[in-house]
Tab-separated table of C-alpha atoms in Angstrom:
chain	number	residue	atom	x	y	z
A	6	UNK	CA	91.592	57.979	33.941
A	7	UNK	CA	91.958	54.635	31.943
A	8	UNK	CA	91.532	51.730	34.218
A	9	UNK	CA	95.330	50.874	35.551
A	10	UNK	CA	95.516	54.837	36.664
A	11	UNK	CA	92.715	53.845	39.060
A	12	UNK	CA	93.019	50.691	40.302
A	13	UNK	CA	96.996	52.353	40.963
A	14	UNK	CA	95.230	55.993	43.097
A	15	UNK	CA	93.304	53.222	44.872
A	16	UNK	CA	95.770	52.021	45.952
A	17	UNK	CA	95.402	48.148	44.461
A	18	UNK	CA	98.011	48.211	41.616
A	19	UNK	CA	101.931	48.418	41.545
A	20	UNK	CA	103.007	50.679	44.352
A	21	UNK	CA	99.049	50.949	45.402
A	22	UNK	CA	99.783	48.226	48.228
A	23	UNK	CA	102.978	50.109	48.845
A	24	UNK	CA	101.326	53.488	49.662
A	25	UNK	CA	98.065	52.243	51.183
A	26	UNK	CA	100.649	49.828	54.119
A	27	UNK	CA	102.243	53.654	54.321
A	28	UNK	CA	99.620	55.881	55.034
A	29	UNK	CA	98.508	52.909	57.297
A	30	UNK	CA	101.069	52.753	59.656
A	31	UNK	CA	101.016	56.781	59.929
A	32	UNK	CA	97.855	56.037	60.811
A	33	UNK	CA	98.543	53.961	63.788
A	34	UNK	CA	101.303	56.037	64.952
A	35	UNK	CA	98.879	58.851	65.136
A	36	UNK	CA	96.278	56.728	67.478
A	37	UNK	CA	93.789	57.616	68.895
A	38	UNK	CA	94.684	61.452	69.790
A	39	UNK	CA	95.984	62.519	66.262
A	40	UNK	CA	94.431	65.690	65.098
A	41	UNK	CA	95.306	67.616	68.868
A	42	UNK	CA	98.416	69.315	69.134
A	43	UNK	CA	101.024	67.646	71.444
A	44	UNK	CA	102.868	69.707	73.978
A	45	UNK	CA	106.000	71.434	72.904
A	46	UNK	CA	108.899	71.435	75.554
A	47	UNK	CA	110.645	74.657	75.881
A	48	UNK	CA	114.168	74.268	77.736
A	49	UNK	CA	115.250	77.554	76.408
A	50	UNK	CA	115.616	79.564	79.823
A	51	UNK	CA	112.774	81.973	80.138
A	52	UNK	CA	114.361	84.614	82.779
A	53	UNK	CA	117.789	85.652	82.643
A	54	UNK	CA	120.449	84.022	84.858
A	55	UNK	CA	121.714	85.517	88.554
A	56	UNK	CA	125.068	86.641	86.518
A	57	UNK	CA	123.573	87.725	83.421
A	58	UNK	CA	120.989	89.905	86.023
A	59	UNK	CA	121.624	89.747	90.002
A	60	UNK	CA	118.759	92.796	90.078
A	61	UNK	CA	116.565	94.782	88.445
A	62	UNK	CA	119.396	97.477	87.646
A	63	UNK	CA	121.591	95.043	85.646
A	64	UNK	CA	118.428	94.189	84.292
A	65	UNK	CA	118.688	97.866	82.592
A	66	UNK	CA	122.160	98.736	82.131
A	67	UNK	CA	122.450	95.160	80.534
A	68	UNK	CA	119.629	96.030	77.696
A	69	UNK	CA	121.770	100.457	77.660
A	70	UNK	CA	124.170	97.547	76.765
A	71	UNK	CA	123.187	95.419	73.959
A	72	UNK	CA	120.852	98.575	72.571
A	73	UNK	CA	124.248	100.148	72.348
A	74	UNK	CA	125.349	96.836	70.858
A	75	UNK	CA	123.360	97.013	68.277
A	76	UNK	CA	124.481	100.438	66.710
A	77	UNK	CA	121.530	102.426	68.497
A	78	UNK	CA	121.867	105.394	70.221
A	79	UNK	CA	120.688	105.787	74.581
A	80	UNK	CA	120.386	107.507	77.103
A	81	UNK	CA	118.744	107.408	80.682
A	82	UNK	CA	116.342	110.434	81.593
A	83	UNK	CA	114.294	110.408	84.468
A	84	UNK	CA	110.532	111.034	84.388
A	85	UNK	CA	110.632	114.948	84.397
A	86	UNK	CA	113.665	115.139	82.064
A	87	UNK	CA	111.754	113.526	78.641
A	88	UNK	CA	111.069	116.998	77.443
A	89	UNK	CA	113.825	118.318	77.747
A	90	UNK	CA	116.163	115.247	76.337
A	91	UNK	CA	113.457	114.378	73.511
A	92	UNK	CA	113.821	118.818	72.246
A	93	UNK	CA	117.802	118.226	72.818
A	94	UNK	CA	117.788	114.438	70.267
A	95	UNK	CA	115.763	116.493	67.611
A	96	UNK	CA	118.394	119.486	68.098
A	97	UNK	CA	121.105	117.219	68.395
A	98	UNK	CA	119.808	115.793	64.418
A	99	UNK	CA	119.257	119.677	63.217
A	100	UNK	CA	115.568	117.663	62.830
A	101	UNK	CA	112.899	120.559	61.133
A	102	UNK	CA	109.533	118.989	60.723
A	103	UNK	CA	108.947	114.717	62.527
A	104	UNK	CA	105.507	113.212	62.608
A	105	UNK	CA	103.807	111.509	65.321
A	106	UNK	CA	100.929	108.902	66.584
A	107	UNK	CA	98.139	111.076	66.924
A	108	UNK	CA	98.071	110.432	70.616
A	109	UNK	CA	101.271	111.006	71.989
A	110	UNK	CA	101.113	112.495	75.590
A	111	UNK	CA	101.819	116.332	74.905
A	112	UNK	CA	104.093	116.576	77.948
A	113	UNK	CA	106.716	114.560	75.793
A	114	UNK	CA	107.312	117.632	73.146
A	115	UNK	CA	106.649	120.214	75.415
A	116	UNK	CA	110.381	121.666	75.218
A	117	UNK	CA	110.077	121.522	71.440
A	118	UNK	CA	110.763	125.029	69.693
A	119	UNK	CA	111.454	125.257	65.996
A	120	UNK	CA	110.571	121.742	65.104
A	121	UNK	CA	106.796	121.037	63.651
A	122	UNK	CA	105.500	118.340	64.645
A	123	UNK	CA	102.606	116.596	62.231
A	124	UNK	CA	100.365	114.286	64.474
A	125	UNK	CA	99.033	111.672	62.067
A	126	UNK	CA	95.732	111.682	62.099
A	127	UNK	CA	94.700	111.994	58.877
A	128	UNK	CA	96.964	109.453	58.258
A	129	UNK	CA	100.074	111.170	56.751
A	130	UNK	CA	100.528	110.209	53.258
A	131	UNK	CA	104.612	108.101	52.184
A	132	UNK	CA	105.616	111.695	50.463
A	133	UNK	CA	105.343	113.431	53.672
A	134	UNK	CA	106.720	110.142	55.959
A	135	UNK	CA	109.799	110.413	53.433
A	136	UNK	CA	110.919	113.971	53.967
A	137	UNK	CA	110.539	114.238	57.689
A	138	UNK	CA	113.412	114.438	59.652
A	139	UNK	CA	112.306	111.608	61.997
A	140	UNK	CA	109.425	109.766	64.258
A	141	UNK	CA	108.931	110.114	68.072
A	142	UNK	CA	107.286	107.085	68.790
A	143	UNK	CA	107.065	104.895	72.471
A	144	UNK	CA	106.742	101.351	72.518
A	145	UNK	CA	104.976	98.166	74.259
A	146	UNK	CA	107.877	96.030	75.770
A	147	UNK	CA	111.217	95.990	75.726
A	148	UNK	CA	113.451	93.541	76.124
A	149	UNK	CA	117.485	93.470	77.967
A	150	UNK	CA	119.319	90.501	76.109
A	151	UNK	CA	118.336	91.650	72.615
A	152	UNK	CA	118.336	95.278	72.699
A	153	UNK	CA	115.076	95.271	71.224
A	154	UNK	CA	112.086	96.997	71.318
A	155	UNK	CA	108.679	96.174	70.411
A	156	UNK	CA	106.040	98.610	69.209
A	157	UNK	CA	102.059	96.814	68.694
A	158	UNK	CA	100.623	100.074	67.744
A	159	UNK	CA	99.175	100.458	71.278
A	160	UNK	CA	99.178	104.110	72.544
A	161	UNK	CA	101.881	106.752	71.845
A	162	UNK	CA	103.322	103.993	69.165
A	163	UNK	CA	100.819	104.530	66.018
A	164	UNK	CA	100.716	102.606	62.904
A	165	UNK	CA	103.781	100.171	61.501
A	166	UNK	CA	104.559	103.032	58.544
A	167	UNK	CA	105.259	106.141	61.244
A	168	UNK	CA	108.450	103.672	62.138
A	169	UNK	CA	109.047	102.539	58.424
A	170	UNK	CA	109.227	104.991	56.713
A	171	UNK	CA	111.474	107.792	58.440
A	172	UNK	CA	115.240	108.137	58.555
A	173	UNK	CA	114.794	108.246	62.205
A	174	UNK	CA	113.792	106.864	65.260
A	175	UNK	CA	113.222	108.183	68.518
A	176	UNK	CA	111.928	105.485	70.627
A	177	UNK	CA	110.670	106.816	74.039
A	178	UNK	CA	111.122	103.148	76.372
A	179	UNK	CA	109.534	103.200	80.234
A	180	UNK	CA	111.909	101.494	82.839
A	181	UNK	CA	109.087	99.300	84.121
A	182	UNK	CA	108.464	98.362	80.034
A	183	UNK	CA	112.286	96.930	80.271
A	184	UNK	CA	112.326	92.496	81.039
A	185	UNK	CA	114.787	90.179	80.563
A	186	UNK	CA	114.340	87.840	77.738
A	187	UNK	CA	112.261	87.097	74.840
A	188	UNK	CA	109.554	85.168	76.452
A	189	UNK	CA	108.800	87.469	79.059
A	190	UNK	CA	108.633	89.857	76.591
A	191	UNK	CA	105.521	87.658	74.505
A	192	UNK	CA	103.528	87.000	77.940
A	193	UNK	CA	102.591	90.889	78.153
A	194	UNK	CA	102.409	91.256	74.224
A	195	UNK	CA	99.008	90.495	72.561
A	196	UNK	CA	99.739	88.741	70.110
A	197	UNK	CA	97.045	89.190	67.641
A	198	UNK	CA	98.594	92.961	67.618
A	199	UNK	CA	100.734	94.045	65.158
A	200	UNK	CA	103.972	93.286	66.163
A	201	UNK	CA	107.183	94.873	65.413
A	202	UNK	CA	110.438	94.143	66.814
A	203	UNK	CA	113.389	96.624	66.449
A	204	UNK	CA	116.891	96.000	67.318
A	205	UNK	CA	119.181	98.185	65.860
A	206	UNK	CA	118.372	100.839	62.710
A	207	UNK	CA	117.133	98.637	59.719
A	208	UNK	CA	120.296	96.934	57.784
A	209	UNK	CA	120.847	94.145	55.467
A	210	UNK	CA	123.124	92.378	53.456
A	211	UNK	CA	123.157	91.773	49.908
A	212	UNK	CA	125.298	88.598	48.428
A	213	UNK	CA	128.519	90.621	48.805
A	214	UNK	CA	127.680	90.804	52.790
A	215	UNK	CA	128.420	94.610	53.029
A	216	UNK	CA	125.979	96.240	55.457
A	217	UNK	CA	123.729	98.350	54.156
A	218	UNK	CA	121.714	100.358	57.074
A	219	UNK	CA	117.488	101.547	56.343
A	220	UNK	CA	116.564	99.699	53.849
A	221	UNK	CA	113.309	98.517	55.646
A	222	UNK	CA	113.285	100.830	58.276
A	223	UNK	CA	114.869	103.972	60.538
A	224	UNK	CA	119.223	104.471	59.090
A	225	UNK	CA	119.302	105.731	63.051
A	226	UNK	CA	117.413	104.419	66.151
A	227	UNK	CA	117.548	106.823	69.666
A	228	UNK	CA	116.325	105.257	72.346
A	229	UNK	CA	115.333	107.213	75.567
A	230	UNK	CA	115.342	105.132	78.891
A	231	UNK	CA	113.195	107.222	81.391
A	232	UNK	CA	114.021	105.900	85.041
A	233	UNK	CA	110.470	106.668	86.729
């Protein structure tokens, strides 16, 4: 570094005084609390309004409506009907082989006949995941306002690849997992876990703004809401 550059860098040459003055003002404006996180104003709604959902039944109805708006299929079933509903959904797609998380409750698949279920233990390879007819999982939470299901890799959900590679995803959502808004869901979730937010089938729009489904995940999403 030559002498002129050194002087400029130190704030004593041409332009250096202006830089030093700007930095001084920034430090002065920050004050002694610099480095601490200021409170973030959160003025957005954290709960559904009375007009959006006046009671619990309205929350479930809104979730159903928004899931359908997202181009996914949705059905309500009782806990006693779940095994039959899972089987019916897979038969309706003429599925022959599916993949499931290793800890998926046995009762969910108890009525299957003619459909082979591969447990993801040891981990199924990508080629096999791409070849199966679908995947069945649970979820960590669901959001009525956006029609979103959230997976965090917990019980009955498996690793992320299980729901990113197969072309069909059948997701079981228990009614008590459905909350009204995104902030309510965030309160339930652990940010340290691998969160996957799913609002309908995977879709993207290219330069021509043509919607293409199935690029980053399943082309078909089906949701079974279990009213326990």
